[in-house]
Amino acid sequence: MSLKQNLHNLKEKYRGTKMEQSFNALHTFLYMPNMTTHSGSHVRDAADLKRVMNTVIMAMVPVLLFGMFNAGYQMNLQTIGADIDFLSMDNFLVGLKKILPLLIVSYGVGLGIEFIFATVKKHEVEEGYLVSGMLVPLIVPIDLPLWMLAVAVAFGVIIGKELFGGTGMNVLNPALTIRAFLFFNWAAWMSGDKVWVHGAVDGVKASNGVDAISGETILGALAQNKPLPEHWDAMNSFLGFIPGSVGETSTFLILLAGLFLILTGIGSARIMISAVIGAVVMGLIFNGLVDSGVIVEGTKFYSLMSFPYWQHLLVGGIAFGIVFMATDPVSASQTNMGKLIYGFLIGLFSILIRVFNPAYPEGVMMAILLMNVFAPTIDHYVVQANVKRRMKRLKLKTA
């Protein structure tokens, strides 16, 4: 008897009990639902929630695989030397050994809580955490202790999602809620110059036994007004051969993922493009302040403000945040004009927070969470403005 038939039999056997939801969730996750709507008005669309989630996950897979290679590459680059092949099996295995446990903990804890809530409350297990479970390992440092991740995931799913009613009802993006919980409780594991390269926290030595690994990022150096590393250039940053969170380093792959999501109708082009414009505008304003002499060399914010505006898009997690989290269809604005305003302000605030927060130069997380809160307000005023315009046109016609 096939697995599908076994799951169907178990679902029928436990129908009406608390265990029905668990078997139903496994059946729905693995196979097409065997139920169809027969009457009444309803929306017919081939893009159901499971297919939407699967499409986003497919867009993240290349980023995840690249992150595995880059994790080993960044460690070996400093411990062995510059003459190493990026696509080596050694690099991949180093990354796989560190990232796979992060994935297992993220999905194990998150989906476990989803199953418990569905069983107790007797509702369907929603597929919403399938994307969040993949996002979480991609936005954290590679050496983050697994117990910290487990606690943060539990907080994010219970407080940030289930208490609001589950998938589709949360105000904040669950993955960013988890990251914010980690940052505000264990800041030393989420920022600084010792967390972005595997082994730096444990004080792994270089091959000469003298120099320890440095995990400093470009943004970390700029925030402290330090000179940029000699080996850094914009192309390396665009391709992703730099330290950083597991999945946030390759702007090139993230750009391809964004195009894939737009072409499949999953991601909002309005949000992505307006966020990029917002970041560019803020970067140009800061560059203008430096060029006009308002900000001079040696002052606190000089390095970040003088950093070329377009290069802000190549460092940190801003590209990843714009493509995968700002476009969350639940927590983002819903109206077309609202999406433009929402995206523009995310880009603007990301660079603003990055420059004025030396303790945490990556600002996209706070920018998206802030705009998640204001997204309903933006939509409200956009709808009210449309109503007023139509009322005005109606009065002119009837005058």
Tab-separated table of C-alpha atoms in Angstrom:
chain	number	residue	atom	x	y	z
A	1	MET	CA	0.000	0.000	0.000
A	2	SER	CA	1.427	3.415	-0.962
A	3	LEU	CA	2.405	6.097	1.553
A	4	LYS	CA	-0.338	8.329	0.162
A	5	GLN	CA	-2.964	5.655	0.761
A	6	ASN	CA	-1.583	4.955	4.262
A	7	LEU	CA	-1.801	8.638	5.183
A	8	HIS	CA	-5.320	8.798	3.766
A	9	ASN	CA	-6.359	5.747	5.823
A	10	LEU	CA	-4.838	7.224	9.017
A	11	LYS	CA	-6.591	10.524	8.350
A	12	GLU	CA	-9.908	8.707	7.995
A	13	LYS	CA	-9.212	6.533	11.049
A	14	TYR	CA	-8.534	9.508	13.295
A	15	ARG	CA	-11.194	11.790	11.780
A	16	GLY	CA	-12.926	13.769	14.518
A	17	THR	CA	-10.028	13.363	16.968
A	18	LYS	CA	-7.220	15.796	17.799
A	19	MET	CA	-4.775	13.720	15.731
A	20	GLU	CA	-6.749	14.318	12.522
A	21	GLN	CA	-5.024	17.650	11.872
A	22	SER	CA	-1.529	16.136	12.121
A	23	PHE	CA	-2.180	13.354	9.592
A	24	ASN	CA	-4.080	15.770	7.361
A	25	ALA	CA	-1.115	18.183	7.408
A	26	LEU	CA	1.335	15.438	6.386
A	27	HIS	CA	-1.003	14.313	3.607
A	28	THR	CA	-1.473	17.862	2.319
A	29	PHE	CA	2.242	18.673	2.552
A	30	LEU	CA	3.307	15.650	0.501
A	31	TYR	CA	0.401	15.272	-1.919
A	32	MET	CA	-2.340	17.282	-3.610
A	33	PRO	CA	-5.394	17.665	-1.348
A	34	ASN	CA	-8.178	15.222	-2.246
A	35	MET	CA	-10.902	17.711	-1.349
A	36	THR	CA	-12.518	20.206	-3.736
A	37	THR	CA	-15.099	22.919	-3.244
A	38	HIS	CA	-18.442	21.939	-4.770
A	39	SER	CA	-20.778	24.877	-4.237
A	40	GLY	CA	-20.975	28.534	-3.345
A	41	SER	CA	-18.917	31.467	-4.567
A	42	HIS	CA	-15.183	31.079	-4.072
A	43	VAL	CA	-11.919	32.082	-5.690
A	44	ARG	CA	-10.510	29.634	-8.242
A	45	ASP	CA	-6.749	29.940	-8.649
A	46	ALA	CA	-4.086	27.343	-9.450
A	47	ALA	CA	-1.613	29.216	-7.202
A	48	ASP	CA	-2.674	27.840	-3.819
A	49	LEU	CA	-0.719	28.628	-0.645
A	50	LYS	CA	1.421	25.486	-0.849
A	51	ARG	CA	2.534	26.288	-4.397
A	52	VAL	CA	3.332	29.882	-3.417
A	53	MET	CA	5.460	28.669	-0.519
A	54	ASN	CA	7.213	26.067	-2.670
A	55	THR	CA	8.042	28.707	-5.293
A	56	VAL	CA	9.654	30.983	-2.695
A	57	ILE	CA	11.634	28.043	-1.288
A	58	MET	CA	12.856	27.136	-4.782
A	59	ALA	CA	14.074	30.727	-5.180
A	60	MET	CA	16.067	30.403	-1.944
A	61	VAL	CA	17.760	27.064	-2.711
A	62	PRO	CA	20.605	28.547	-4.867
A	63	VAL	CA	21.225	31.142	-2.142
A	64	LEU	CA	21.367	28.379	0.472
A	65	LEU	CA	23.818	26.247	-1.555
A	66	PHE	CA	26.015	29.281	-2.220
A	67	GLY	CA	25.989	30.041	1.508
A	68	MET	CA	27.300	26.545	2.229
A	69	PHE	CA	30.217	26.980	-0.161
A	70	ASN	CA	30.914	30.505	1.087
A	71	ALA	CA	30.936	29.445	4.743
A	72	GLY	CA	33.790	27.013	4.088
A	73	TYR	CA	35.485	29.410	1.674
A	74	GLN	CA	35.624	32.290	4.175
A	75	MET	CA	37.115	30.038	6.864
A	76	ASN	CA	39.643	28.354	4.577
A	77	LEU	CA	40.562	31.701	2.991
A	78	GLN	CA	41.903	32.861	6.324
A	79	THR	CA	43.267	29.598	7.701
A	80	ILE	CA	44.877	28.234	4.515
A	81	GLY	CA	45.465	31.212	2.222
A	82	ALA	CA	44.279	32.939	-0.921
A	83	ASP	CA	44.875	30.063	-3.388
A	84	ILE	CA	41.766	28.020	-2.701
A	85	ASP	CA	38.985	26.985	-5.045
A	86	PHE	CA	35.574	28.375	-4.064
A	87	LEU	CA	33.630	25.398	-5.469
A	88	SER	CA	35.641	22.775	-3.596
A	89	MET	CA	33.990	19.877	-1.762
A	90	ASP	CA	35.931	20.833	1.376
A	91	ASN	CA	34.289	24.272	1.431
A	92	PHE	CA	30.853	22.736	0.851
A	93	LEU	CA	31.227	20.159	3.620
A	94	VAL	CA	32.287	22.829	6.130
A	95	GLY	CA	29.162	24.818	5.284
A	96	LEU	CA	26.896	21.769	5.198
A	97	LYS	CA	28.079	20.643	8.644
A	98	LYS	CA	27.224	24.040	10.149
A	99	ILE	CA	24.102	25.050	8.196
A	100	LEU	CA	22.215	21.741	8.101
A	101	PRO	CA	21.752	21.716	11.920
A	102	LEU	CA	20.436	25.299	11.724
A	103	LEU	CA	17.862	24.158	9.148
A	104	ILE	CA	16.849	21.113	11.185
A	105	VAL	CA	16.375	23.146	14.381
A	106	SER	CA	14.476	25.889	12.540
A	107	TYR	CA	12.028	23.471	10.888
A	108	GLY	CA	11.880	21.034	13.806
A	109	VAL	CA	10.957	23.621	16.423
A	110	GLY	CA	8.780	25.804	14.183
A	111	LEU	CA	6.745	23.036	12.566
A	112	GLY	CA	6.526	21.176	15.871
A	113	ILE	CA	4.841	24.196	17.454
A	114	GLU	CA	2.570	24.580	14.402
A	115	PHE	CA	1.456	20.946	14.757
A	116	ILE	CA	0.807	21.362	18.500
A	117	PHE	CA	-1.320	24.492	17.984
A	118	ALA	CA	-3.249	22.813	15.135
A	119	THR	CA	-3.912	19.721	17.219
A	120	VAL	CA	-5.036	21.642	20.312
A	121	LYS	CA	-7.115	24.227	18.428
A	122	LYS	CA	-8.385	21.673	15.871
A	123	HIS	CA	-7.572	23.672	12.784
A	124	GLU	CA	-5.592	22.892	9.643
A	125	VAL	CA	-1.785	23.099	9.824
A	126	GLU	CA	-0.880	26.094	7.663
A	127	GLU	CA	2.086	26.043	5.295
A	128	GLY	CA	3.284	29.510	6.290
A	129	TYR	CA	6.265	28.306	8.292
A	130	LEU	CA	7.708	26.416	5.301
A	131	VAL	CA	9.180	29.705	4.043
A	132	SER	CA	10.054	31.134	7.465
A	133	GLY	CA	11.823	27.887	8.370
A	134	MET	CA	14.115	28.300	5.361
A	135	LEU	CA	14.573	32.061	5.856
A	136	VAL	CA	15.752	31.841	9.467
A	137	PRO	CA	19.036	29.925	8.895
A	138	LEU	CA	19.858	32.271	6.013
A	139	ILE	CA	19.713	35.452	8.128
A	140	VAL	CA	21.774	34.368	11.147
A	141	PRO	CA	25.533	34.006	11.741
A	142	ILE	CA	26.849	30.532	10.978
A	143	ASP	CA	28.167	29.791	14.479
A	144	LEU	CA	24.985	30.781	16.322
A	145	PRO	CA	24.374	28.223	19.127
A	146	LEU	CA	21.490	25.913	18.249
A	147	TRP	CA	19.742	26.334	21.597
A	148	MET	CA	19.558	30.109	21.046
A	149	LEU	CA	18.011	29.503	17.628
A	150	ALA	CA	15.493	27.052	19.129
A	151	VAL	CA	14.402	29.550	21.794
A	152	ALA	CA	14.118	32.360	19.243
A	153	VAL	CA	12.086	30.227	16.810
A	154	ALA	CA	9.721	29.228	19.614
A	155	PHE	CA	9.270	32.913	20.530
A	156	GLY	CA	8.769	33.988	16.920
A	157	VAL	CA	6.184	31.299	16.114
A	158	ILE	CA	4.226	31.528	19.385
A	159	ILE	CA	4.353	35.269	20.129
A	160	GLY	CA	4.853	36.633	16.627
A	161	LYS	CA	2.409	34.383	14.802
A	162	GLU	CA	0.161	31.936	16.670
A	163	LEU	CA	-1.076	34.465	19.244
A	164	PHE	CA	-2.270	36.637	16.351
A	165	GLY	CA	-4.224	33.711	14.862
A	166	GLY	CA	-1.646	31.888	12.721
A	167	THR	CA	-0.670	32.203	9.073
A	168	GLY	CA	-2.178	35.250	7.402
A	169	MET	CA	-2.947	37.033	10.673
A	170	ASN	CA	0.541	38.043	11.902
A	171	VAL	CA	1.431	41.743	11.890
A	172	LEU	CA	5.223	41.275	11.757
A	173	ASN	CA	7.298	39.069	9.494
A	174	PRO	CA	7.949	35.900	11.601
A	175	ALA	CA	11.532	35.377	10.390
A	176	LEU	CA	12.474	38.959	11.246
A	177	THR	CA	10.738	38.656	14.601
A	178	ILE	CA	13.016	35.690	15.316
A	179	ARG	CA	16.086	37.629	14.209
A	180	ALA	CA	15.104	40.656	16.307
A	181	PHE	CA	14.615	38.384	19.351
A	182	LEU	CA	18.102	36.963	18.837
A	183	PHE	CA	19.639	40.413	18.410
A	184	PHE	CA	18.092	41.998	21.489
A	185	ASN	CA	18.825	39.006	23.746
A	186	TRP	CA	22.220	37.843	22.480
A	187	ALA	CA	23.659	40.864	20.665
A	188	ALA	CA	27.225	39.561	20.935
A	189	TRP	CA	26.240	36.547	18.790
A	190	MET	CA	24.438	38.681	16.173
A	191	SER	CA	26.879	41.516	15.508
A	192	GLY	CA	30.524	42.483	15.828
A	193	ASP	CA	33.643	41.103	14.149
A	194	LYS	CA	33.662	37.543	15.568
A	195	VAL	CA	30.473	35.931	14.321
A	196	TRP	CA	30.423	36.103	10.519
A	197	VAL	CA	33.174	33.582	9.725
A	198	HIS	CA	33.080	30.008	11.018
A	199	GLY	CA	35.705	29.513	13.722
A	200	ALA	CA	36.250	33.172	14.597
A	201	VAL	CA	34.250	32.886	17.836
A	202	ASP	CA	36.266	29.848	18.943
A	203	GLY	CA	39.546	31.591	18.182
A	204	VAL	CA	40.617	29.213	15.387
A	205	LYS	CA	44.176	30.050	14.335
A	206	ALA	CA	45.493	30.594	10.844
A	207	SER	CA	47.884	28.032	9.355
A	208	ASN	CA	50.897	29.973	10.686
A	209	GLY	CA	49.471	29.677	14.199
A	210	VAL	CA	49.743	33.394	14.857
A	211	ASP	CA	46.806	35.242	13.386
A	212	ALA	CA	43.309	34.343	14.524
A	213	ILE	CA	40.386	34.454	12.091
A	214	SER	CA	38.753	37.844	11.665
A	215	GLY	CA	35.040	37.840	10.951
A	216	GLU	CA	34.609	41.538	10.361
A	217	THR	CA	32.204	42.598	7.619
A	218	ILE	CA	32.399	45.605	5.325
A	219	LEU	CA	29.619	47.344	7.230
A	220	GLY	CA	31.382	46.658	10.537
A	221	ALA	CA	34.561	48.267	9.257
A	222	LEU	CA	32.690	51.279	7.872
A	223	ALA	CA	30.743	51.763	11.109
A	224	GLN	CA	34.020	51.990	13.021
A	225	ASN	CA	35.649	54.286	10.426
A	226	LYS	CA	38.214	51.597	9.647
A	227	PRO	CA	39.782	51.225	6.182
A	228	LEU	CA	38.149	48.596	3.963
A	229	PRO	CA	39.956	45.222	3.715
A	230	GLU	CA	42.544	45.115	0.905
A	231	HIS	CA	40.928	42.166	-0.867
A	232	TRP	CA	37.453	43.778	-0.930
A	233	ASP	CA	35.985	45.172	-4.120
A	234	ALA	CA	32.478	45.813	-5.393
A	235	MET	CA	32.454	42.823	-7.762
A	236	ASN	CA	33.401	40.399	-4.961
A	237	SER	CA	30.613	41.860	-2.901
A	238	PHE	CA	28.108	41.587	-5.767
A	239	LEU	CA	28.997	37.933	-6.347
A	240	GLY	CA	29.015	37.163	-2.613
A	241	PHE	CA	32.625	36.233	-1.773
A	242	ILE	CA	32.484	38.144	1.516
A	243	PRO	CA	31.720	37.344	5.197
A	244	GLY	CA	28.151	37.765	6.376
A	245	SER	CA	24.961	35.961	7.315
A	246	VAL	CA	24.595	32.563	5.644
A	247	GLY	CA	22.358	33.605	2.752
A	248	GLU	CA	22.785	37.358	2.507
A	249	THR	CA	26.166	37.745	0.789
A	250	SER	CA	25.441	37.094	-2.912
A	251	THR	CA	23.522	40.044	-4.336
A	252	PHE	CA	23.792	38.394	-7.771
A	253	LEU	CA	21.877	35.249	-6.745
A	254	ILE	CA	19.391	37.288	-4.711
A	255	LEU	CA	18.756	39.449	-7.797
A	256	LEU	CA	18.085	36.312	-9.872
A	257	ALA	CA	15.750	35.028	-7.154
A	258	GLY	CA	13.907	38.355	-7.176
A	259	LEU	CA	13.418	38.170	-10.952
A	260	PHE	CA	12.169	34.576	-10.595
A	261	LEU	CA	9.622	35.617	-7.954
A	262	ILE	CA	8.428	38.553	-10.067
A	263	LEU	CA	8.084	36.458	-13.241
A	264	THR	CA	6.159	33.752	-11.376
A	265	GLY	CA	3.839	36.392	-9.923
A	266	ILE	CA	4.827	35.621	-6.330
A	267	GLY	CA	6.980	38.633	-5.390
A	268	SER	CA	5.879	42.260	-5.694
A	269	ALA	CA	7.933	44.193	-8.244
A	270	ARG	CA	6.468	47.434	-6.853
A	271	ILE	CA	7.915	46.763	-3.402
A	272	MET	CA	11.301	45.592	-4.660
A	273	ILE	CA	11.854	48.455	-7.113
A	274	SER	CA	10.579	51.188	-4.793
A	275	ALA	CA	12.778	49.839	-1.955
A	276	VAL	CA	15.844	50.040	-4.186
A	277	ILE	CA	14.883	53.606	-5.176
A	278	GLY	CA	14.446	54.539	-1.497
A	279	ALA	CA	17.893	53.171	-0.624
A	280	VAL	CA	19.499	54.976	-3.575
A	281	VAL	CA	17.836	58.296	-2.653
A	282	MET	CA	19.054	58.050	0.964
A	283	GLY	CA	22.547	57.068	-0.200
A	284	LEU	CA	22.658	60.026	-2.596
A	285	ILE	CA	21.608	62.404	0.179
A	286	PHE	CA	24.443	61.169	2.418
A	287	ASN	CA	26.969	61.304	-0.443
A	288	GLY	CA	25.784	64.867	-1.125
A	289	LEU	CA	26.387	65.888	2.484
A	290	VAL	CA	29.974	64.627	2.207
A	291	ASP	CA	30.576	66.240	-1.189
A	292	SER	CA	29.229	69.586	0.049
A	293	GLY	CA	31.565	69.540	3.070
A	294	VAL	CA	28.844	69.255	5.725
A	295	ILE	CA	30.361	65.924	6.841
A	296	VAL	CA	34.151	65.907	6.866
A	297	GLU	CA	36.694	63.108	7.132
A	298	GLY	CA	37.327	61.988	10.695
A	299	THR	CA	33.778	62.601	11.911
A	300	LYS	CA	31.704	59.729	13.295
A	301	PHE	CA	29.542	58.964	10.270
A	302	TYR	CA	32.014	59.859	7.514
A	303	SER	CA	32.853	56.343	6.284
A	304	LEU	CA	29.255	55.187	5.913
A	305	MET	CA	28.054	58.497	4.471
A	306	SER	CA	30.893	58.653	1.937
A	307	PHE	CA	30.386	55.023	0.873
A	308	PRO	CA	29.130	55.163	-2.761
A	309	TYR	CA	25.330	55.096	-2.770
A	310	TRP	CA	25.032	52.149	-5.169
A	311	GLN	CA	27.464	50.024	-3.172
A	312	HIS	CA	25.131	50.163	-0.158
A	313	LEU	CA	22.976	47.701	-2.117
A	314	LEU	CA	25.853	45.210	-2.383
A	315	VAL	CA	26.733	44.859	1.309
A	316	GLY	CA	24.821	43.634	4.328
A	317	GLY	CA	21.396	42.082	4.152
A	318	ILE	CA	19.500	44.842	2.356
A	319	ALA	CA	19.118	42.942	-0.959
A	320	PHE	CA	18.005	39.770	0.806
A	321	GLY	CA	15.567	41.705	2.999
A	322	ILE	CA	14.011	43.544	0.062
A	323	VAL	CA	13.501	40.403	-2.067
A	324	PHE	CA	12.476	37.809	0.498
A	325	MET	CA	11.036	39.631	3.535
A	326	ALA	CA	9.774	43.066	2.529
A	327	THR	CA	7.561	41.302	-0.017
A	328	ASP	CA	5.872	39.065	2.576
A	329	PRO	CA	2.250	39.138	1.316
A	330	VAL	CA	0.873	39.012	4.878
A	331	SER	CA	2.796	41.812	6.585
A	332	ALA	CA	3.331	44.120	3.571
A	333	SER	CA	0.977	46.750	2.181
A	334	GLN	CA	-1.791	45.388	-0.045
A	335	THR	CA	-2.716	48.336	-2.280
A	336	ASN	CA	-0.635	49.211	-5.345
A	337	MET	CA	0.148	52.753	-4.187
A	338	GLY	CA	0.655	51.460	-0.650
A	339	LYS	CA	3.284	48.992	-1.893
A	340	LEU	CA	5.219	51.815	-3.548
A	341	ILE	CA	5.207	53.927	-0.375
A	342	TYR	CA	5.934	50.919	1.841
A	343	GLY	CA	8.875	49.761	-0.283
A	344	PHE	CA	10.344	53.245	-0.700
A	345	LEU	CA	10.348	53.857	3.065
A	346	ILE	CA	11.944	50.447	3.731
A	347	GLY	CA	14.848	51.322	1.439
A	348	LEU	CA	15.121	54.836	2.863
A	349	PHE	CA	15.057	53.731	6.519
A	350	SER	CA	17.440	50.823	5.877
A	351	ILE	CA	20.243	53.183	4.869
A	352	LEU	CA	19.254	55.772	7.485
A	353	ILE	CA	19.431	53.233	10.344
A	354	ARG	CA	22.599	51.689	8.907
A	355	VAL	CA	24.405	55.032	9.035
A	356	PHE	CA	23.141	56.357	12.373
A	357	ASN	CA	23.293	53.106	14.369
A	358	PRO	CA	26.996	52.268	14.859
A	359	ALA	CA	26.098	49.419	17.228
A	360	TYR	CA	24.131	47.676	14.490
A	361	PRO	CA	25.006	48.962	11.026
A	362	GLU	CA	22.609	46.549	9.288
A	363	GLY	CA	19.305	48.449	9.293
A	364	VAL	CA	17.055	46.486	6.949
A	365	MET	CA	15.664	44.283	9.733
A	366	MET	CA	14.447	47.242	11.792
A	367	ALA	CA	13.239	49.081	8.672
A	368	ILE	CA	11.040	46.165	7.549
A	369	LEU	CA	9.642	45.522	11.036
A	370	LEU	CA	8.855	49.234	11.403
A	371	MET	CA	7.068	49.356	8.068
A	372	ASN	CA	5.198	46.088	8.859
A	373	VAL	CA	3.585	48.022	11.717
A	374	PHE	CA	2.656	50.962	9.488
A	375	ALA	CA	1.568	48.926	6.427
A	376	PRO	CA	-2.149	48.823	7.457
A	377	THR	CA	-2.088	52.578	8.104
A	378	ILE	CA	-0.562	53.236	4.681
A	379	ASP	CA	-3.259	51.120	3.020
A	380	HIS	CA	-5.958	52.889	5.017
A	381	TYR	CA	-4.933	56.343	3.807
A	382	VAL	CA	-4.434	55.117	0.226
A	383	VAL	CA	-7.984	53.690	0.193
A	384	GLN	CA	-9.399	56.865	1.791
A	385	ALA	CA	-7.658	59.011	-0.816
A	386	ASN	CA	-9.148	56.860	-3.611
A	387	VAL	CA	-12.623	57.168	-2.065
A	388	LYS	CA	-12.289	60.962	-1.865
A	389	ARG	CA	-11.160	61.198	-5.513
A	390	ARG	CA	-14.089	59.099	-6.704
A	391	MET	CA	-16.552	61.084	-4.605
A	392	LYS	CA	-15.151	64.276	-6.085
A	393	ARG	CA	-15.509	62.932	-9.651
A	394	LEU	CA	-19.082	61.837	-8.891
A	395	LYS	CA	-19.983	65.315	-7.612
A	396	LEU	CA	-18.546	66.928	-10.743
A	397	LYS	CA	-20.582	64.625	-12.988
A	398	THR	CA	-23.819	65.261	-11.110
A	399	ALA	CA	-23.258	69.024	-10.777
